[in-house]
Coordinates of C-alpha atoms and ligand atoms in Angstrom, one line a residue:
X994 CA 0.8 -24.5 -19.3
X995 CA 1.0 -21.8 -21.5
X996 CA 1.4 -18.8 -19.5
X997 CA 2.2 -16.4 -22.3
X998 CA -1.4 -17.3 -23.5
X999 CA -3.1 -15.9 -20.2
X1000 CA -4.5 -12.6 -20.7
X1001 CA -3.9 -9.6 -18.4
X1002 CA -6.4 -6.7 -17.9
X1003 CA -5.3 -3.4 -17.6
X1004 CA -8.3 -1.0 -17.2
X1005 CA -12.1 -1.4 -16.2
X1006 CA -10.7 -1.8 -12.5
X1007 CA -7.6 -3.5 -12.9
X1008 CA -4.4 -2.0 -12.4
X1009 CA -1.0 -2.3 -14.2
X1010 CA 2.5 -1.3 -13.2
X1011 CA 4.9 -1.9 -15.6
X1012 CA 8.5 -1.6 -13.8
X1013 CA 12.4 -2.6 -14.9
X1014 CA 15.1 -0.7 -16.0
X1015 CA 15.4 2.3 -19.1
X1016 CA 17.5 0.0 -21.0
X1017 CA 18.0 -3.7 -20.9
X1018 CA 22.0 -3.5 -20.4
X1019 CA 22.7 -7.5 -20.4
X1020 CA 21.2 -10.7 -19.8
X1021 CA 22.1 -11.2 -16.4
X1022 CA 21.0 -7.8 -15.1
X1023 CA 17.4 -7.8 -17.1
X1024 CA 17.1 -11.3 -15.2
X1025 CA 18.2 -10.0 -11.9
X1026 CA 15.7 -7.1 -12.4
X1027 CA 13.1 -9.1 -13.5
X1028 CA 13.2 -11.4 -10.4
X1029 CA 13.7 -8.2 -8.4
X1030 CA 10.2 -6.3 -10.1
X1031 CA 8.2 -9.3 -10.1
X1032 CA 9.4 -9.8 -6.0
X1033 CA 7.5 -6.1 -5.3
X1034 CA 4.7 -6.8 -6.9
X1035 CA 5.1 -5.3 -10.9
X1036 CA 2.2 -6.7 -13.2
X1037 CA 4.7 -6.3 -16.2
X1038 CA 8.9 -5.8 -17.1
X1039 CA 9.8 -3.5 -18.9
X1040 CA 13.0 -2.4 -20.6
X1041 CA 14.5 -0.7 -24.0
X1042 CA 16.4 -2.8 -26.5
X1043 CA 16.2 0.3 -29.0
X1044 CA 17.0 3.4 -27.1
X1045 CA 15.8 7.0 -28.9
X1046 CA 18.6 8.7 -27.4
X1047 CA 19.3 12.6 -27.6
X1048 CA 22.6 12.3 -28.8
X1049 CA 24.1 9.5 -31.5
X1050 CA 27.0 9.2 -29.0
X1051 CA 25.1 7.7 -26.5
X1052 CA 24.0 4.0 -25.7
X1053 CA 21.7 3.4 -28.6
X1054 CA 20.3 0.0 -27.0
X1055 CA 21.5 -3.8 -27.4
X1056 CA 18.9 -3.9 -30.5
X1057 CA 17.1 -7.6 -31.4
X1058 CA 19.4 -9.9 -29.7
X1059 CA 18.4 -8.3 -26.3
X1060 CA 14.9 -8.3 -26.4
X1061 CA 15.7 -12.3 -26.2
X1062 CA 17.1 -11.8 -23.1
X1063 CA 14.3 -9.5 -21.9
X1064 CA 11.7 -11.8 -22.7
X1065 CA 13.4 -14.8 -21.2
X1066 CA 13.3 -12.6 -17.9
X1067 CA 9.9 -11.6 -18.4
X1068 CA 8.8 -15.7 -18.9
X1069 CA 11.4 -16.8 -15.8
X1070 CA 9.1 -14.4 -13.3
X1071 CA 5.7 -15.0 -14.9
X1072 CA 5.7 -11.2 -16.4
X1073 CA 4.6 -10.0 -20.0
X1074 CA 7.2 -7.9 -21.6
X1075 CA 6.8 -4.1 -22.5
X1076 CA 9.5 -2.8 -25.1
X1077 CA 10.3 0.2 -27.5
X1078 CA 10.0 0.2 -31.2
X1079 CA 11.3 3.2 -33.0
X1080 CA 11.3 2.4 -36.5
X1081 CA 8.6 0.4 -39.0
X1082 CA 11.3 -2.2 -39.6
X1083 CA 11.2 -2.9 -35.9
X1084 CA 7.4 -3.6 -35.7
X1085 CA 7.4 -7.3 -37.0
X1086 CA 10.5 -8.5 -35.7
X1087 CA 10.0 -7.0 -32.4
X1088 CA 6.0 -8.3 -32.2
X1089 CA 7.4 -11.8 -33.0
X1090 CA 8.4 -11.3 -29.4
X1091 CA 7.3 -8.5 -27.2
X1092 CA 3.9 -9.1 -25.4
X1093 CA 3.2 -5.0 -25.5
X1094 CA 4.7 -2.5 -28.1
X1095 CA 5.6 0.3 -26.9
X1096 CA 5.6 4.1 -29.2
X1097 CA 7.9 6.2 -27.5
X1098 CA 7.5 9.9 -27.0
X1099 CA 9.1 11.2 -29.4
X1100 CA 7.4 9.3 -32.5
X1101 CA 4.0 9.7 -30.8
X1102 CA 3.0 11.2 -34.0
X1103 CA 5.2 9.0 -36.5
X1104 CA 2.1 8.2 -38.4
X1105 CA 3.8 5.4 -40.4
X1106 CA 4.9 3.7 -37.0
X1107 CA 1.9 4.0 -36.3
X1108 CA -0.1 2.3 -38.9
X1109 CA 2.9 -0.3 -38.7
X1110 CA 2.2 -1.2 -34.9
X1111 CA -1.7 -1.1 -35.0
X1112 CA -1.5 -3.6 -37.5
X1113 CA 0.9 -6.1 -35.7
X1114 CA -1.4 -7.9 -33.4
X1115 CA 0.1 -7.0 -30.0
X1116 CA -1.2 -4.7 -27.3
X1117 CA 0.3 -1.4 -27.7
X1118 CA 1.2 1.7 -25.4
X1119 CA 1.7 4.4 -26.7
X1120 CA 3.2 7.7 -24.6
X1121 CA 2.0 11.1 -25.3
X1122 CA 4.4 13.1 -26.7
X1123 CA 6.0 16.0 -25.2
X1124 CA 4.6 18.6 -27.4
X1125 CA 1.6 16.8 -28.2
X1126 CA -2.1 17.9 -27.6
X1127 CA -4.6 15.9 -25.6
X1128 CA -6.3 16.1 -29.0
X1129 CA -3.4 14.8 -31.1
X1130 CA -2.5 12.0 -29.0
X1131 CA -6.0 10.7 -29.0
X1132 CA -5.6 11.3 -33.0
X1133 CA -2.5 8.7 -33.0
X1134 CA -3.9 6.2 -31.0
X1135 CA -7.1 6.6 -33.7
X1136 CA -4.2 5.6 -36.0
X1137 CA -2.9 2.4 -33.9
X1138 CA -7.4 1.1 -33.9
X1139 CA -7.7 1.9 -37.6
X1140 CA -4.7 -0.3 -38.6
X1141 CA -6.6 -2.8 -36.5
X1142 CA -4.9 -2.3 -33.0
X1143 CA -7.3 -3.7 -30.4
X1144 CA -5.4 -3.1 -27.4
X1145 CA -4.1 0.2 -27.0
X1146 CA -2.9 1.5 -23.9
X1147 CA -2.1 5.6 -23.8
X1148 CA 0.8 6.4 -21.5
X1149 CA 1.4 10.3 -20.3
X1150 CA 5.0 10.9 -19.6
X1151 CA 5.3 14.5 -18.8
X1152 CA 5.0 17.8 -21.2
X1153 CA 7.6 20.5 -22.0
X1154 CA 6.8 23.3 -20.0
X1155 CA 8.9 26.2 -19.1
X1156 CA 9.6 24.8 -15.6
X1157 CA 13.1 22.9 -15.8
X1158 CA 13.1 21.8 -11.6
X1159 CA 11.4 18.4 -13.0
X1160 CA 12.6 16.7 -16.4
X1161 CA 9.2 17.4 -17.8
X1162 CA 5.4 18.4 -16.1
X1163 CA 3.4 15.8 -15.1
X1164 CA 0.1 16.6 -17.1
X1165 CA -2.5 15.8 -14.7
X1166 CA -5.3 18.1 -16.0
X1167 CA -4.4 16.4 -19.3
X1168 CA -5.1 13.0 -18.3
X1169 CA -8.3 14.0 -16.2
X1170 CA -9.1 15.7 -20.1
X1171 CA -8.8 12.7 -21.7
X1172 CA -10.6 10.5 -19.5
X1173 CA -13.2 12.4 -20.5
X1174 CA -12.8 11.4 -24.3
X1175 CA -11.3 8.1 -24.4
X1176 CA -12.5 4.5 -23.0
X1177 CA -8.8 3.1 -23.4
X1178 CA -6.7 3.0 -20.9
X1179 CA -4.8 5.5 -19.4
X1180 CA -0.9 5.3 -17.7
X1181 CA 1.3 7.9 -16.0
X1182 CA 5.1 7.8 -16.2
X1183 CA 6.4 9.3 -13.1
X1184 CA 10.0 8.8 -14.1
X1185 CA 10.2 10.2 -17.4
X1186 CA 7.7 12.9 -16.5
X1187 CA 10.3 13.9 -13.1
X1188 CA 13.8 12.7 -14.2
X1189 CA 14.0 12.5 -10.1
X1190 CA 14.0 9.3 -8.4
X1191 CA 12.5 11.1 -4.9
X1192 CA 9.6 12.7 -7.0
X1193 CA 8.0 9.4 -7.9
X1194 CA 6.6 8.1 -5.2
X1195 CA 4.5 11.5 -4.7
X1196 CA 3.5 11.5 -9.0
X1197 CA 2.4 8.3 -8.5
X1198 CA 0.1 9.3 -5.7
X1199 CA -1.2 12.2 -7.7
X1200 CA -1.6 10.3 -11.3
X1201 CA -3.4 7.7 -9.0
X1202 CA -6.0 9.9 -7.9
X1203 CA -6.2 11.5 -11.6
X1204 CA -7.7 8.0 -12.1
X1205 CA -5.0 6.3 -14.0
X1206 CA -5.3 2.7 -14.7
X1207 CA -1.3 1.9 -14.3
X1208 CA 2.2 3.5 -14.1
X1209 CA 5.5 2.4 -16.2
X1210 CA 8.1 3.2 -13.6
X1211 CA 11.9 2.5 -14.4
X1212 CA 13.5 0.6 -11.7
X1213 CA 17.1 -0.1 -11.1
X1214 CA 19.4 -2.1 -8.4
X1215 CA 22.3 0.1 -8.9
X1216 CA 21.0 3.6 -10.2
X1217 CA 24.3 5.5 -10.3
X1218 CA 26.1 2.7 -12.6
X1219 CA 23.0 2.7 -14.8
X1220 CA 23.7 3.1 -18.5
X1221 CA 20.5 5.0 -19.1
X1222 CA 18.0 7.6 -16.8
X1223 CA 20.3 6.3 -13.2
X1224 CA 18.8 9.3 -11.5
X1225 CA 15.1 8.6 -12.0
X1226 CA 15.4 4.9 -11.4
X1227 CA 13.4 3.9 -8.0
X1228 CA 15.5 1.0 -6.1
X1229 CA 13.4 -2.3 -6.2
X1230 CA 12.6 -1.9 -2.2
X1231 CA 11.1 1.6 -3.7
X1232 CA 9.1 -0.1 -5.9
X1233 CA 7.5 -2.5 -3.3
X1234 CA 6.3 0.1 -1.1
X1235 CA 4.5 2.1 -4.5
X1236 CA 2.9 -1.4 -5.2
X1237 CA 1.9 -1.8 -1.5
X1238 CA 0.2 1.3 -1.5
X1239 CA -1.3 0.9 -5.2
X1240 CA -2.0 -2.3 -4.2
X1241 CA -3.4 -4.7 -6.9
X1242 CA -7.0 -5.7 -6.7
X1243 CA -8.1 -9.4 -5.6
X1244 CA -8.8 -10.3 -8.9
X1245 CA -5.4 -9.3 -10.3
X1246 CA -4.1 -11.7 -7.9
X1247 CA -6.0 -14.3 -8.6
X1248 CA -4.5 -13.5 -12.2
X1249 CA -1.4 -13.5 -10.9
X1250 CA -1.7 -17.2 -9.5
X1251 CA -3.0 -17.9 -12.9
X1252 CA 0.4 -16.7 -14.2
X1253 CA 2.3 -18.4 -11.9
X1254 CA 1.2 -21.6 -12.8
X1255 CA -0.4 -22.2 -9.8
X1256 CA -3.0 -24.2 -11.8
X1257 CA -3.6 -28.1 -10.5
X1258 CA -1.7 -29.9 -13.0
X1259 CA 1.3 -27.4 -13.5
X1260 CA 4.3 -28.0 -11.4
X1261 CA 6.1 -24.3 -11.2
X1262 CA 9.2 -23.8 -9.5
X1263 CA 9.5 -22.7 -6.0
X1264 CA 11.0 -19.0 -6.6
X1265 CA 7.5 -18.7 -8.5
X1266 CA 5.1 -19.7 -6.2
X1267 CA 7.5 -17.9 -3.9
X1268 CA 6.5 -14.4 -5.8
X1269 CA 3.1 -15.1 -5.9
X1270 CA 3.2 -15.4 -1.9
X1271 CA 4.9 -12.5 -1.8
X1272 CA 2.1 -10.6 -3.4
X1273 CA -1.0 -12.3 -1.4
X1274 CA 1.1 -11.2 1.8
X1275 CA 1.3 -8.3 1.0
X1276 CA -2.1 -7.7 0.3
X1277 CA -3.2 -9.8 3.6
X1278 CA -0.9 -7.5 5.5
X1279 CA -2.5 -4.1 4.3
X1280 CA -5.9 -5.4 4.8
X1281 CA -4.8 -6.4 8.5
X1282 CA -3.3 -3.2 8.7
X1283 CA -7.1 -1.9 7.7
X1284 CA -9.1 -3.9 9.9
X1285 CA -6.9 -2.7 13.1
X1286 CA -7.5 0.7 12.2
X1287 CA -11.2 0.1 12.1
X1288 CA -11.0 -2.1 15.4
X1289 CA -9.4 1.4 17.0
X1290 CA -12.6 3.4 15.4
X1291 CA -15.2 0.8 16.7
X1292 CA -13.5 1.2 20.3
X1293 CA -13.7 5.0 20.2
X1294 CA -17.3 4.5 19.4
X1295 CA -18.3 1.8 21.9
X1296 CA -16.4 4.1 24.4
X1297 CA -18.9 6.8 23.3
X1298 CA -21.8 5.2 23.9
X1299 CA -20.6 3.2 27.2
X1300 CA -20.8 -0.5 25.5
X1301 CA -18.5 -3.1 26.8
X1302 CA -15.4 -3.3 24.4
X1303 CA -15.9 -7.1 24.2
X1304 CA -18.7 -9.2 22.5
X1305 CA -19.6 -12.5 22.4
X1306 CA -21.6 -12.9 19.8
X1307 CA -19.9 -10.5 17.9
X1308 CA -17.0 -12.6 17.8
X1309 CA -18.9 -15.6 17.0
X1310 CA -20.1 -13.7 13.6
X1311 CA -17.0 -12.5 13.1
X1312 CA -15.6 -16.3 13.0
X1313 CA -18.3 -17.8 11.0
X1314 CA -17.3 -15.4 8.3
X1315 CA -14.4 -17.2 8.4
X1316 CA -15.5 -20.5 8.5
X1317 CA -17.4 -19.7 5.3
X1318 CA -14.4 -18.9 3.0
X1319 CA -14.2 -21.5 0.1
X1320 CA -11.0 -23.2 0.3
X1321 CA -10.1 -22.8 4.0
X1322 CA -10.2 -25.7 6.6
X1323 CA -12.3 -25.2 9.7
X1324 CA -9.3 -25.4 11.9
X1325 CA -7.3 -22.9 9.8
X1326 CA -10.3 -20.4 9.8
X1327 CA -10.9 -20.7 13.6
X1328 CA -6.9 -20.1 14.1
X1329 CA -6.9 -16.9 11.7
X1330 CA -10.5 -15.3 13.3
X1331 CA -9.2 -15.9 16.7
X1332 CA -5.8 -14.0 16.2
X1333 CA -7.6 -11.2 14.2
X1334 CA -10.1 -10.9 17.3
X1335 CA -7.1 -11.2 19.4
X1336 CA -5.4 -8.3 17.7
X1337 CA -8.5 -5.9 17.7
X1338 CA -9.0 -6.3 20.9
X1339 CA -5.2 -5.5 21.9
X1340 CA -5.5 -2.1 19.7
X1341 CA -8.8 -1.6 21.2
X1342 CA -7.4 -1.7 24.7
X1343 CA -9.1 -4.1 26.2
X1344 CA -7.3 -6.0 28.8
X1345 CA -9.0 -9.4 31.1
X1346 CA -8.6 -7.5 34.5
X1347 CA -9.6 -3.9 33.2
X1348 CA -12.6 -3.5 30.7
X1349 CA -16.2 -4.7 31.2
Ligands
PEP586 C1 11.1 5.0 -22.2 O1 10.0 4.7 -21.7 O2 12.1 4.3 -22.3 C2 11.2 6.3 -23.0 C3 12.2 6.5 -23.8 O3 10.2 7.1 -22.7 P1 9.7 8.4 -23.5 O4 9.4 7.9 -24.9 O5 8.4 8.8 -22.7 O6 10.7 9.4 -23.4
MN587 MN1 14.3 6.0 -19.6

């Protein structure tokens, strides 16, 4: 099967996170990254082959060879690849290969760039820049649909302010601005935006509730030997636990499956279907974790108005839901409802001798 082929939503209710490192630094670590993204739940890998760097003498990227590796990761873990492209020249060769384009920052207003990359056929994301308008960013990514972009994803990544305790200011009025003027997509980048690994978690919260469809967060195993942005990188176990609570919607699972070849006819390996297991437990365990917190609320208010805690045919509803979900056996479903009602009734309190 053609994964590449499947198409992933970002937007209209579906949520992205785009995660990997700043700067694709070999093959072996973009593969262990990849497999270590995909594990916590990322919808897409990212990583820079061509790195706009604020001084020459620093690592200027691996160039055209790596994005080989990067998309070879990507494909290994079921993930589309986002990367950097800084120059027209870049645009074809780079499209040839890259699932998303990205526009950096820094060239959010390159107009030529621009023109290039809406006319290449590939989703594009393109950051705001850090002296750019709400106004003028919405003007460049008018430049990336008139070339003929279809797909275009706009990414804020923090704005020069005077305040230097974060690498840049999060511009959350900005983003709440232009959701107001645009239908496309919107991202946050909480590492760019903070420069500070332990500021993430808590811009991600707060570009969440501005609405954003998806973050690009960089992610590293082993920050302090990082050749690029160490300090903001969030450790892959961080990552999980951002994912967990952003947690991806049913149907971007069932997506996800999709993507994993989990198709009949396909034979994936195990370390995919392995990922993709990964990610429905996860989301099983939050929505167990819901459900108990609701069985402590309905005990509270059976207390209150002096019901017993325990309900026969209550219990029998509840398992009949159960036995009604396509694609489980009866046995399975009568196993899973009894446990749950097992649970609830534990964090409920309710105990054989005591309760009525
Ligand atoms: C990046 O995402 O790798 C990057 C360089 O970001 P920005 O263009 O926002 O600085
Ligand atoms: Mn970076």
């Amino acid at each position: 099967m053609a994964r590449a082929e499947t198409p992933r939503r970002v937007g209209g209710g579906a949520r992205a996170v785009i995660a990997g490192p700043c700067t694709v630094e070999s093959e072996e670590q973009i593969g262990r990254l990849a497999r270590a993204v995909a594990r916590a739940g990322a919808t897409a890998l990212r990583g820079g082959v061509f790195k706009p760097r604020t001084s020459p003498y620093s690592f200027q990227g691996h160039g055209l060879h790596a994005l080989r590796w990067l998309k070879e990761a990507g494909e290994s873990v079921g993930l589309p690849v986002v990367t950097e492209v800084m120059a027209p020249a870049q645009v074809g060769p780079v499209a040839e290969v890259a699932d998303v384009l990205q526009i950096g920052a820094r060239n959010c207003q390159n107009y030529d760039l621009l023109k290039e990359a809406g006319a290449a056929g590939r989703p594009i994301l393109l950051k705001r820049g850090f002296g750019t308008t709400v106004d003028e960013w919405l003007a460049s990514a008018e430049y990336l649909l008139d070339a003929g972009g279809a797909e275009v994803m706009l990414c804020e990544r923090g704005i020069r302010t005077f305040e230097h305790a974060t690498r840049g200011t999060l511009d959350l009025g900005g983003l709440l601005a232009a959701r107001q003027l645009t239908h496309l997509p919107l991202l946050a980048d909480p590492s760019h935006s903070s420069g500070r690994r332990e500021l993430v978690p808590g811009l991600s919260r707060a570009a969440w509730g501005a609405g954003v469809d998806g973050l690009i967060v960089e992610v590293h195993d082993a920050p302090d030997s990082a050749w690029c942005d160490g300090p903001q990188a969030l450790l892959p176990e961080d990552l999980a636990r951002l994912c967990d609570e952003f947690c991806l919607l049913p149907e971007d699972l069932e997506r996800l499956c999709d993507e994993f070849g989990l198709l009949p006819g396909a034979t994936p390996s195990i370390e995919r279907v392995r990922t993709a297991i990964d990610a429905v437990d996860r989301e099983i365990a939050r929505l167990v974790a819901r459900r108990l917190e609701l069985c402590r609320r309905v005990a509270e208010a059976k207390r209150a108005a002096g019901v017993p805690l325990r309900d026969a045919a209550r219990e029998q509803t509840v398992t009949a839901r159960y036995l009604e979900t396509p694609g489980m056996d009866e046995g399975s479903a009568r196993r899973l409802a009894e446990s749950l009602i097992a649970m609830g009734l534990t964090v409920e309190g309710w105990s054989a001798e005591g309760a009525a």
